[in-house]
Tab-separated table of C-alpha atoms and ligand atoms in Angstrom:
chain	number	residue	atom	x	y	z
A	1	MET	CA	-0.165	-5.406	-6.129
A	2	ARG	CA	1.595	-6.442	-5.011
A	3	THR	CA	3.800	-5.715	-2.561
A	4	GLY	CA	5.506	-2.725	-2.321
A	5	ALA	CA	8.860	-3.645	-3.412
A	6	ARG	CA	7.869	-4.298	-6.854
A	7	TYR	CA	6.835	-0.720	-6.963
A	8	GLN	CA	10.410	0.048	-6.651
A	9	LYS	CA	11.822	-2.136	-9.332
A	10	GLU	CA	11.719	0.593	-11.952
A	11	ASP	CA	12.771	3.206	-9.472
A	12	ARG	CA	15.734	1.172	-8.408
A	13	ARG	CA	16.767	0.441	-11.942
A	14	PHE	CA	16.692	4.163	-12.588
A	15	SER	CA	18.744	4.873	-9.493
A	16	LYS	CA	21.297	2.286	-10.553
A	17	ASP	CA	21.700	3.962	-13.962
A	18	VAL	CA	22.218	7.302	-12.307
A	19	LEU	CA	24.729	5.796	-9.934
A	20	SER	CA	26.753	4.185	-12.722
A	21	CYS	CA	26.859	7.516	-14.570
A	22	LEU	CA	28.036	9.261	-11.431
A	23	ALA	CA	30.693	6.615	-10.872
A	24	VAL	CA	32.031	6.984	-14.426
A	25	LEU	CA	32.062	10.752	-14.134
A	26	GLY	CA	33.859	10.414	-10.837
A	27	TRP	CA	36.767	8.427	-12.299
A	28	PHE	CA	37.396	11.062	-14.925
A	29	THR	CA	37.231	13.982	-12.587
A	30	TYR	CA	40.283	16.237	-12.497
A	31	VAL	CA	41.971	17.394	-9.333
A	32	PRO	CA	40.365	20.872	-9.245
A	33	ARG	CA	37.045	19.137	-9.265
A	34	MET	CA	38.151	17.260	-6.167
A	35	VAL	CA	37.698	20.430	-4.176
A	36	SER	CA	34.075	20.769	-5.149
A	37	ARG	CA	33.623	17.036	-4.617
A	38	LEU	CA	35.003	17.414	-1.125
A	39	SER	CA	32.659	20.279	-0.410
A	40	LEU	CA	29.798	18.212	-1.786
A	41	MET	CA	30.797	15.383	0.517
A	42	LEU	CA	30.943	17.829	3.391
A	43	LEU	CA	27.482	19.070	2.474
A	44	ALA	CA	26.242	15.500	2.309
A	45	LEU	CA	27.717	14.829	5.731
A	46	LEU	CA	26.081	17.957	7.124
A	47	TRP	CA	22.831	16.877	5.521
A	48	ALA	CA	23.093	13.457	7.100
A	49	LEU	CA	23.819	14.982	10.500
A	50	ALA	CA	20.944	17.401	10.092
A	51	PHE	CA	18.433	14.767	9.148
A	52	THR	CA	19.423	11.679	11.051
A	53	PRO	CA	18.242	12.848	14.456
A	54	ASN	CA	14.882	13.843	12.979
A	55	SER	CA	14.222	10.640	11.186
A	56	HIS	CA	12.541	7.853	13.006
A	57	ALA	CA	14.907	5.501	14.747
A	58	ALA	CA	15.023	1.842	13.856
A	59	PRO	CA	12.632	-0.309	15.809
A	60	PRO	CA	14.234	-1.475	19.016
A	61	PRO	CA	15.158	-5.145	19.192
A	62	ALA	CA	11.857	-6.976	19.085
A	63	ALA	CA	10.556	-7.123	22.641
A	64	LEU	CA	7.381	-9.016	21.844
A	65	LYS	CA	7.041	-12.377	20.177
A	66	LEU	CA	4.129	-12.698	17.790
A	67	LYS	CA	2.825	-16.231	17.440
A	68	LEU	CA	1.529	-17.183	13.986
A	69	ARG	CA	-0.565	-20.198	13.092
A	70	LEU	CA	-0.780	-21.339	9.482
A	71	MET	CA	-4.424	-21.285	8.384
A	72	ALA	CA	-4.422	-21.834	4.637
A	73	GLU	CA	-2.032	-22.155	1.737
A	74	GLY	CA	-1.884	-22.631	-2.008
A	75	PHE	CA	-2.376	-19.001	-3.026
A	76	VAL	CA	-0.178	-17.215	-5.553
A	77	SER	CA	0.073	-13.855	-3.834
A	78	PRO	CA	-2.816	-13.167	-1.436
A	79	SER	CA	-3.789	-9.490	-1.387
A	80	VAL	CA	-6.888	-9.195	0.828
A	81	ALA	CA	-8.533	-11.113	3.683
A	82	VAL	CA	-11.886	-9.758	4.829
A	83	SER	CA	-14.580	-11.114	7.073
A	84	LEU	CA	-17.697	-12.445	5.385
A	85	GLY	CA	-19.652	-10.927	8.228
A	86	GLY	CA	-21.190	-14.157	9.421
A	87	LYS	CA	-19.315	-16.778	11.388
A	88	ALA	CA	-16.235	-15.370	13.065
A	89	GLY	CA	-13.195	-16.431	11.129
A	90	GLN	CA	-15.017	-17.149	7.896
A	91	MET	CA	-13.286	-14.912	5.421
A	92	VAL	CA	-12.809	-14.130	1.790
A	93	VAL	CA	-9.182	-14.275	0.707
A	94	ALA	CA	-8.430	-12.533	-2.576
A	95	ASP	CA	-5.377	-13.340	-4.611
A	96	GLN	CA	-3.542	-10.851	-6.811
A	97	ALA	CA	-3.658	-13.499	-9.538
A	98	GLY	CA	-7.423	-12.924	-9.816
A	99	VAL	CA	-9.243	-15.546	-7.761
A	100	ALA	CA	-10.887	-15.038	-4.352
A	101	ARG	CA	-11.792	-17.988	-2.152
A	102	VAL	CA	-13.758	-18.530	1.046
A	103	MET	CA	-11.690	-19.624	4.024
A	104	GLU	CA	-13.620	-21.294	6.812
A	105	THR	CA	-12.945	-20.642	10.496
A	106	ASP	CA	-10.666	-23.679	10.667
A	107	GLY	CA	-8.665	-22.472	7.676
A	108	SER	CA	-10.069	-24.914	5.170
A	109	LEU	CA	-10.698	-23.430	1.742
A	110	ARG	CA	-13.939	-24.005	-0.075
A	111	GLU	CA	-13.385	-25.851	-3.289
A	112	GLU	CA	-15.303	-23.493	-5.569
A	113	ALA	CA	-14.034	-19.954	-6.034
A	114	PHE	CA	-15.888	-17.060	-4.410
A	115	LEU	CA	-14.907	-14.971	-7.411
A	116	ASP	CA	-12.701	-15.519	-10.456
A	117	LEU	CA	-11.801	-12.347	-12.329
A	118	THR	CA	-8.897	-13.795	-14.275
A	119	SER	CA	-10.664	-13.421	-17.609
A	120	ARG	CA	-11.494	-9.742	-16.953
A	121	MET	CA	-8.014	-8.749	-15.855
A	122	VAL	CA	-4.881	-7.839	-17.744
A	123	LYS	CA	-2.569	-10.757	-18.259
A	124	LEU	CA	-0.083	-10.578	-15.415
A	125	ASN	CA	3.653	-10.801	-15.830
A	126	PRO	CA	4.699	-13.857	-13.781
A	127	GLY	CA	8.174	-12.489	-13.110
A	128	PHE	CA	7.049	-9.254	-11.599
A	129	ASP	CA	3.777	-7.355	-11.500
A	130	GLU	CA	1.873	-4.915	-9.357
A	131	ARG	CA	-1.413	-5.304	-11.192
A	132	GLY	CA	-4.155	-7.782	-10.466
A	133	LEU	CA	-6.977	-8.250	-7.993
A	134	LEU	CA	-5.884	-5.722	-5.396
A	135	GLY	CA	-8.930	-4.771	-3.348
A	136	LEU	CA	-12.141	-6.353	-2.075
A	137	ALA	CA	-14.715	-5.003	0.376
A	138	LEU	CA	-18.189	-6.017	1.474
A	139	HIS	CA	-20.956	-3.432	1.470
A	140	PRO	CA	-21.860	-2.459	5.069
A	141	LYS	CA	-25.330	-3.875	4.341
A	142	PHE	CA	-23.980	-6.983	2.621
A	143	ALA	CA	-26.238	-9.218	4.729
A	144	SER	CA	-29.297	-7.709	3.059
A	145	ASN	CA	-28.056	-6.445	-0.339
A	146	ARG	CA	-25.386	-9.112	-1.129
A	147	LYS	CA	-23.088	-6.459	-2.657
A	148	ILE	CA	-19.322	-6.595	-2.781
A	149	TYR	CA	-16.769	-4.269	-4.388
A	150	VAL	CA	-13.467	-5.072	-5.989
A	151	PHE	CA	-10.496	-3.137	-7.353
A	152	TYR	CA	-8.710	-4.873	-10.210
A	153	SER	CA	-6.475	-4.182	-13.191
A	154	ALA	CA	-8.447	-4.383	-16.418
A	155	PRO	CA	-7.042	-4.114	-19.950
A	156	ARG	CA	-6.589	-0.524	-21.147
A	157	ARG	CA	-9.934	0.903	-22.184
A	158	LEU	CA	-10.375	2.422	-25.641
A	159	SER	CA	-10.511	6.009	-24.422
A	160	ALA	CA	-7.115	5.745	-22.686
A	161	PRO	CA	-3.954	6.948	-24.477
A	162	ALA	CA	-2.574	4.158	-26.677
A	163	ASP	CA	0.799	4.086	-24.933
A	164	TRP	CA	-0.675	3.736	-21.428
A	165	ASP	CA	-0.587	0.432	-19.619
A	166	HIS	CA	-4.001	-0.521	-18.265
A	167	THR	CA	-7.174	0.689	-16.559
A	168	CYS	CA	-7.888	0.287	-12.849
A	169	ARG	CA	-11.481	-0.745	-12.342
A	170	VAL	CA	-13.672	-0.584	-9.263
A	171	SER	CA	-16.744	-2.759	-9.730
A	172	GLU	CA	-19.753	-3.821	-7.743
A	173	PHE	CA	-20.914	-7.442	-7.806
A	174	GLN	CA	-23.592	-9.393	-5.966
A	175	VAL	CA	-23.233	-12.812	-4.446
A	176	ARG	CA	-25.809	-15.295	-5.666
A	177	LYS	CA	-29.116	-15.428	-3.903
A	178	GLU	CA	-29.050	-19.196	-3.566
A	179	ASN	CA	-25.343	-19.364	-2.670
A	180	ARG	CA	-23.809	-16.465	-0.797
A	181	LEU	CA	-20.380	-17.992	-1.061
A	182	ARG	CA	-20.247	-17.366	-4.799
A	183	VAL	CA	-20.263	-14.104	-6.689
A	184	ASP	CA	-22.586	-13.776	-9.664
A	185	LEU	CA	-20.159	-12.672	-12.392
A	186	ALA	CA	-23.046	-11.437	-14.540
A	187	SER	CA	-23.929	-8.889	-11.860
A	188	GLU	CA	-20.872	-6.684	-12.479
A	189	ARG	CA	-21.586	-2.959	-12.370
A	190	VAL	CA	-18.520	-0.890	-13.199
A	191	VAL	CA	-18.411	1.941	-10.667
A	192	LEU	CA	-15.201	3.749	-11.543
A	193	GLU	CA	-12.312	3.388	-13.978
A	194	ILE	CA	-8.949	5.102	-13.812
A	195	ASP	CA	-6.385	4.803	-16.606
A	196	LYS	CA	-2.825	4.013	-15.625
A	197	PRO	CA	0.233	5.106	-17.587
A	198	TYR	CA	2.468	2.446	-15.991
A	199	PHE	CA	1.923	-1.011	-14.526
A	200	ASN	CA	3.167	-0.023	-11.084
A	201	HIS	CA	1.924	2.147	-8.171
A	202	ASN	CA	-1.713	1.111	-8.343
A	203	GLY	CA	-2.646	1.453	-4.697
A	204	GLY	CA	-5.684	-0.795	-4.875
A	205	SER	CA	-7.005	-0.892	-1.337
A	206	ILE	CA	-10.731	-0.272	-0.913
A	207	ALA	CA	-12.702	-0.040	2.340
A	208	PHE	CA	-15.988	1.278	3.638
A	209	GLY	CA	-15.597	3.990	6.249
A	210	PRO	CA	-17.686	4.396	9.381
A	211	ASP	CA	-19.663	6.949	7.330
A	212	GLY	CA	-20.796	4.216	4.921
A	213	TYR	CA	-18.845	5.650	1.965
A	214	LEU	CA	-16.408	3.672	-0.147
A	215	TYR	CA	-12.783	4.783	0.118
A	216	ILE	CA	-10.434	3.935	-2.747
A	217	ALA	CA	-6.644	4.201	-2.596
A	218	VAL	CA	-5.070	5.051	-5.945
A	219	GLY	CA	-1.349	5.147	-6.767
A	220	ASP	CA	0.401	8.035	-8.494
A	221	GLY	CA	0.519	6.523	-11.980
A	222	GLY	CA	3.788	4.664	-11.676
A	223	GLY	CA	7.178	4.858	-13.306
A	224	GLY	CA	9.530	6.562	-10.887
A	225	ASN	CA	10.236	9.913	-9.252
A	226	GLY	CA	6.634	11.044	-9.710
A	227	GLN	CA	7.490	11.919	-13.304
A	228	GLY	CA	7.191	10.588	-16.822
A	229	LYS	CA	4.355	9.490	-19.069
A	230	GLY	CA	0.968	10.544	-17.737
A	231	HIS	CA	2.388	12.560	-14.843
A	232	SER	CA	1.480	16.150	-14.122
A	233	PRO	CA	4.420	18.591	-13.969
A	234	ILE	CA	3.618	19.080	-10.281
A	235	SER	CA	3.186	15.275	-9.887
A	236	ASN	CA	-0.136	13.453	-9.915
A	237	GLY	CA	-0.165	13.264	-6.122
A	238	GLN	CA	-0.237	17.066	-5.940
A	239	ASP	CA	-2.414	17.678	-8.996
A	240	LEU	CA	-6.044	17.968	-7.915
A	241	GLY	CA	-7.192	17.475	-11.510
A	242	THR	CA	-6.384	13.754	-11.553
A	243	LEU	CA	-7.595	10.816	-9.469
A	244	LEU	CA	-4.093	9.331	-9.414
A	245	GLY	CA	-2.099	9.622	-6.176
A	246	LYS	CA	-5.200	10.051	-4.044
A	247	ILE	CA	-7.574	8.549	-1.524
A	248	LEU	CA	-11.030	8.828	-3.089
A	249	ARG	CA	-14.376	8.730	-1.321
A	250	ILE	CA	-17.625	7.966	-3.120
A	251	ASP	CA	-21.198	7.065	-2.278
A	252	VAL	CA	-22.063	3.783	-3.979
A	253	ASP	CA	-25.679	3.909	-2.780
A	254	ARG	CA	-26.623	7.079	-4.630
A	255	GLY	CA	-26.102	8.516	-8.080
A	256	THR	CA	-25.071	6.936	-11.351
A	257	PRO	CA	-22.609	5.364	-11.254
A	258	TYR	CA	-21.964	6.864	-7.799
A	259	GLY	CA	-22.624	9.930	-5.690
A	260	ILE	CA	-20.234	12.420	-4.146
A	261	PRO	CA	-20.400	12.840	-0.355
A	262	ARG	CA	-21.354	16.422	0.412
A	263	ASP	CA	-18.347	17.044	2.633
A	264	ASN	CA	-15.677	15.851	0.220
A	265	PRO	CA	-13.068	18.641	0.166
A	266	PHE	CA	-13.431	19.682	-3.482
A	267	VAL	CA	-17.168	19.371	-4.089
A	268	SER	CA	-17.369	23.033	-5.026
A	269	GLY	CA	-14.350	23.157	-7.302
A	270	GLN	CA	-10.562	23.401	-7.206
A	271	GLY	CA	-10.224	19.672	-7.723
A	272	LYS	CA	-11.926	16.416	-8.652
A	273	PRO	CA	-14.942	15.934	-6.382
A	274	GLU	CA	-14.084	12.271	-5.657
A	275	ILE	CA	-10.860	13.285	-3.876
A	276	PHE	CA	-10.823	12.797	-0.111
A	277	ALA	CA	-7.068	13.165	0.476
A	278	TYR	CA	-4.010	13.542	-1.732
A	279	GLY	CA	-0.231	13.603	-2.021
A	280	LEU	CA	0.066	9.788	-1.995
A	281	ARG	CA	2.558	7.722	-3.961
A	282	ASN	CA	1.499	4.118	-3.659
A	283	PRO	CA	-1.109	3.658	-0.931
A	284	TYR	CA	-1.095	-0.097	-1.334
A	285	ARG	CA	-2.927	-1.100	1.882
A	286	MET	CA	-5.210	0.959	4.135
A	287	SER	CA	-7.716	0.268	6.911
A	288	PHE	CA	-10.087	1.917	9.310
A	289	ASP	CA	-9.677	1.417	13.026
A	290	ARG	CA	-12.790	-0.472	14.116
A	291	GLY	CA	-12.609	1.285	17.506
A	292	GLY	CA	-11.157	4.471	18.965
A	293	ASN	CA	-11.515	7.448	16.647
A	294	ARG	CA	-12.079	5.186	13.635
A	295	ASP	CA	-8.779	6.438	12.206
A	296	LEU	CA	-8.004	5.820	8.556
A	297	LEU	CA	-4.420	4.535	8.370
A	298	VAL	CA	-2.664	4.281	5.046
A	299	GLY	CA	0.663	2.600	4.355
A	300	ASP	CA	2.167	4.680	1.544
A	301	VAL	CA	5.036	2.838	-0.124
A	302	GLY	CA	8.021	5.135	-0.519
A	303	GLN	CA	10.539	5.319	-3.316
A	304	THR	CA	14.086	5.687	-2.074
A	305	LEU	CA	14.517	7.120	1.402
A	306	PHE	CA	11.498	6.462	3.618
A	307	GLU	CA	8.555	4.137	4.099
A	308	GLU	CA	5.598	5.759	5.807
A	309	VAL	CA	2.196	5.391	7.430
A	310	ASN	CA	-0.261	8.267	7.237
A	311	LEU	CA	-3.232	9.082	9.441
A	312	VAL	CA	-5.517	10.316	6.702
A	313	VAL	CA	-8.086	13.061	7.270
A	314	ASN	CA	-10.568	14.850	5.025
A	315	GLY	CA	-8.674	17.161	2.665
A	316	GLY	CA	-5.234	16.148	3.940
A	317	ASN	CA	-2.182	16.488	1.677
A	318	TYR	CA	0.428	13.845	2.516
A	319	GLY	CA	3.237	15.428	0.593
A	320	TRP	CA	4.278	13.273	-2.368
A	321	PHE	CA	6.186	14.303	-4.414
A	322	ILE	CA	7.122	17.502	-2.608
A	323	ARG	CA	8.252	15.279	0.223
A	324	GLU	CA	9.166	11.681	0.787
A	325	GLY	CA	8.466	11.023	4.464
A	326	ASP	CA	9.475	14.253	6.185
A	327	VAL	CA	12.298	15.233	3.824
A	328	CYS	CA	12.157	17.324	0.665
A	329	PHE	CA	12.049	14.915	-2.259
A	330	ASN	CA	14.469	15.580	-5.082
A	331	PRO	CA	13.010	14.162	-8.311
A	332	LYS	CA	16.357	14.623	-10.077
A	333	ASP	CA	18.371	12.796	-7.426
A	334	ALA	CA	16.133	10.831	-5.101
A	335	LYS	CA	18.911	9.872	-2.713
A	336	ASN	CA	19.785	13.478	-2.018
A	337	PRO	CA	16.826	15.459	-0.730
A	338	LEU	CA	16.550	19.134	-1.518
A	339	PRO	CA	17.561	21.457	1.313
A	340	SER	CA	14.132	23.061	1.346
A	341	CYS	CA	10.749	22.718	-0.291
A	342	ALA	CA	7.226	24.059	-0.195
A	343	GLN	CA	5.379	23.756	3.107
A	344	THR	CA	2.042	23.793	1.324
A	345	GLY	CA	0.431	22.216	-1.713
A	346	ALA	CA	-1.194	23.925	-4.689
A	347	ASP	CA	-4.340	24.689	-2.678
A	348	GLY	CA	-2.311	26.425	0.044
A	349	LYS	CA	-2.855	23.754	2.673
A	350	THR	CA	0.057	22.690	4.857
A	351	LEU	CA	1.526	19.288	4.041
A	352	ILE	CA	0.924	16.578	6.628
A	353	GLY	CA	3.834	14.325	7.625
A	354	PRO	CA	3.491	10.614	8.345
A	355	VAL	CA	2.704	9.333	11.853
A	356	LEU	CA	5.261	6.559	11.304
A	357	GLN	CA	8.270	6.423	9.056
A	358	TYR	CA	11.437	4.403	8.724
A	359	LYS	CA	14.454	4.432	6.485
A	360	ASN	CA	14.703	2.382	3.340
A	361	PRO	CA	18.113	0.794	2.632
A	362	ASN	CA	17.722	1.781	-1.037
A	363	GLY	CA	18.457	5.309	0.099
A	364	PHE	CA	20.418	4.589	3.265
A	365	GLN	CA	22.806	1.834	2.317
A	366	LYS	CA	24.524	0.041	5.193
A	367	ASP	CA	22.588	2.168	7.670
A	368	PRO	CA	21.524	-0.092	10.560
A	369	GLU	CA	18.413	2.034	10.964
A	370	ALA	CA	17.292	1.270	7.412
A	371	PHE	CA	15.429	-2.004	7.455
A	372	GLY	CA	12.461	-2.181	5.097
A	373	ILE	CA	11.778	-1.515	1.444
A	374	SER	CA	7.979	-1.443	1.099
A	375	VAL	CA	5.547	-0.696	3.884
A	376	ILE	CA	2.484	-2.951	4.043
A	377	GLY	CA	-0.346	-1.216	5.879
A	378	GLY	CA	-2.134	-3.260	8.551
A	379	PHE	CA	-4.802	-2.816	11.209
A	380	VAL	CA	-5.301	-1.275	14.622
A	381	TYR	CA	-5.738	-4.271	16.903
A	382	ARG	CA	-9.093	-4.484	18.721
A	383	GLY	CA	-9.410	-8.232	19.245
A	384	LYS	CA	-8.860	-10.471	22.293
A	385	ALA	CA	-6.009	-12.878	21.530
A	386	LEU	CA	-3.215	-10.284	21.507
A	387	ALA	CA	-3.891	-8.341	24.723
A	388	LYS	CA	-0.525	-6.558	24.684
A	389	LEU	CA	-1.276	-5.088	21.264
A	390	GLN	CA	-4.647	-3.618	22.201
A	391	GLY	CA	-5.138	-0.319	20.364
A	392	ALA	CA	-1.772	-0.528	18.587
A	393	TYR	CA	-1.285	-0.472	14.827
A	394	VAL	CA	-0.003	-3.817	13.556
A	395	PHE	CA	1.619	-3.556	10.155
A	396	GLY	CA	4.760	-4.647	8.364
A	397	ASP	CA	7.242	-4.375	5.595
A	398	TRP	CA	7.210	-6.588	2.522
A	399	SER	CA	10.788	-7.710	3.112
A	400	ARG	CA	14.104	-6.451	4.372
A	401	ASN	CA	15.559	-7.481	1.068
A	402	TRP	CA	14.253	-7.653	-2.490
A	403	GLY	CA	15.640	-11.099	-3.194
A	404	ILE	CA	15.019	-12.800	0.162
A	405	ALA	CA	11.616	-13.558	1.667
A	406	ASP	CA	12.142	-11.740	4.943
A	407	GLY	CA	8.964	-9.825	5.766
A	408	LEU	CA	9.101	-7.688	8.867
A	409	PHE	CA	6.394	-7.315	11.527
A	410	LEU	CA	6.016	-3.814	12.953
A	411	LEU	CA	3.930	-2.103	15.571
A	412	GLY	CA	3.017	1.560	15.921
A	413	ARG	CA	1.815	2.994	19.209
A	414	LYS	CA	-0.067	6.262	19.052
A	415	GLN	CA	1.330	9.169	21.053
A	416	GLY	CA	-0.038	12.631	21.751
A	417	ALA	CA	-1.657	14.676	18.994
A	418	GLY	CA	0.912	15.785	16.435
A	419	GLU	CA	3.623	13.467	17.767
A	420	LYS	CA	5.202	10.659	15.794
A	421	TRP	CA	4.022	7.239	16.911
A	422	LEU	CA	6.389	4.859	18.653
A	423	LEU	CA	7.716	2.204	16.332
A	424	GLU	CA	8.425	-1.312	17.575
A	425	GLN	CA	9.288	-4.556	15.945
A	426	LEU	CA	7.497	-7.856	16.555
A	427	SER	CA	9.397	-11.091	16.350
A	428	PRO	CA	7.402	-13.771	14.494
A	429	VAL	CA	7.284	-17.256	16.020
A	430	LEU	CA	5.483	-20.083	14.253
A	431	ALA	CA	3.039	-22.176	16.259
A	432	ASP	CA	4.444	-25.352	14.671
A	433	GLY	CA	7.976	-24.464	15.720
A	434	GLY	CA	9.187	-23.593	12.214
A	435	LYS	CA	11.043	-20.470	11.220
A	436	TRP	CA	9.201	-17.534	9.665
A	437	LYS	CA	10.040	-16.952	6.040
A	438	GLY	CA	7.916	-14.936	3.678
A	439	TYR	CA	7.258	-11.727	1.834
A	440	ILE	CA	4.367	-9.993	3.609
A	441	THR	CA	1.762	-9.199	0.984
A	442	ALA	CA	-1.113	-7.924	3.179
A	443	PHE	CA	-2.861	-8.089	6.527
A	444	GLY	CA	-6.441	-9.109	7.243
A	445	GLU	CA	-9.001	-8.750	10.035
A	446	ASP	CA	-11.864	-11.084	10.932
A	447	ALA	CA	-15.283	-10.403	12.454
A	448	ASP	CA	-13.831	-10.626	15.987
A	449	GLY	CA	-11.051	-8.182	15.225
A	450	GLU	CA	-8.408	-10.910	15.168
A	451	LEU	CA	-5.602	-10.325	12.715
A	452	TYR	CA	-4.064	-12.316	9.898
A	453	VAL	CA	-0.967	-11.902	7.802
A	454	LEU	CA	-0.792	-12.893	4.157
A	455	SER	CA	2.499	-13.943	2.646
A	456	ASN	CA	4.210	-15.672	-0.207
A	457	ALA	CA	7.713	-16.898	-0.912
A	458	SER	CA	8.239	-15.273	-4.298
A	459	ASN	CA	8.683	-11.722	-5.489
A	460	GLY	CA	6.839	-12.617	-8.676
A	461	VAL	CA	3.228	-13.612	-9.359
A	462	VAL	CA	4.168	-17.260	-9.739
A	463	GLY	CA	3.925	-20.533	-7.880
A	464	ARG	CA	1.557	-21.507	-5.103
A	465	THR	CA	3.520	-20.361	-2.084
A	466	GLY	CA	0.899	-17.867	-0.835
A	467	LYS	CA	-0.227	-18.440	2.755
A	468	VAL	CA	-2.644	-17.063	5.334
A	469	TRP	CA	-1.496	-16.967	8.950
A	470	LYS	CA	-3.505	-16.037	12.028
A	471	MET	CA	-1.903	-14.053	14.835
A	472	VAL	CA	-2.757	-16.225	17.824
A	473	GLY	CA	-0.693	-14.862	20.686
A	474	VAL	CA	1.846	-12.349	21.904
A	475	GLU	CA	4.444	-12.931	24.612
B	501	CA	CA1	4.026	11.476	2.495
């Protein structure tokens, strides 16, 4: 997965190298160069002035308090919590480390695992990893066909280039006939595999849309700057010939191993037919609104300057790596956007900006408006317990800081068509009186539309600090 920030480890290391080089060069610069340095600084200042008013302001001081009740603990790094479709509150909680367990309405965990994919996954790096069990979804007709789908990181398949890292796998399983709380491991049907050049930027979210098709979020391949091994010269996000950097849509009920929905944007050529939307970097978590217009909202983890949420539509191009957020991404110097860039992608369609974005302190150091490093997509709230959040998008950021477990709760309120959504902050309050502390690894939704937040206390895939919290009130 895992959380977004780990996506940035390599990126940040790269940025640091560049910065040290620049610093060294700076010390040995002669006076005449000072003039051009001054003009560069002036340009940078002008750039900052030009862009600051356009960028989304920091969330106002949290007006609403969000009450959290601890439901379950003992996970490594929980990545998914989905309703089992029966009793309200009975959910499956998947862990990046490879095991999924059933959580009862009262939060108790069933002793036996719902699913254990550890032996079919790559071996995870305990210090830091983005691979693992990243997605889990129940078939819309699960009650009758017992089918579930998972997205996990499998060892590199034989047909992949030898220097690539691993293979993302989307598989179908069935729960056992005699015990619906256990998956039959022998029932695995591999639906789709995508080779990954790097360990990071996997995306990994999967969800069934209101149309009954399976949507799959896939990262851009990894590394940094949208470049490197296995990256297209125009970036994988923009290259319609690869499944990397996309939201895919397939029909798991027809075809072998799957069918292509007739209204996918590239069914008649120009790109891979599985593509539904493109221009994504690391769409780690996504969800469909269970009400309203059934919007598909995707939290796309940014690299250096902005974190963003996209309202994803059929055929939409969300910009990466032409843009990061609303600015022109500069792959040679990520902190300094290009003054201009293409308005359209390779297919001539206009790029679509995020509905929500906020500054990342990696790119805006000491900027009070820069507060999060990896967006974690959430859910539009349609339940009963949080009346003041009705219809709003509840999401978060992994942490304000790489080294400190300080996950941030955010709220987006939809505005008029084409307008940016209003961004607010929610202040977490624990039902037991304790102080919130955690990296936010994902959000979950139960059968009643009530929301959950998944967290852990480590930025590695180690320990047993993973927890599931229910959002029980807002004041
Ligand atoms: Ca974008």
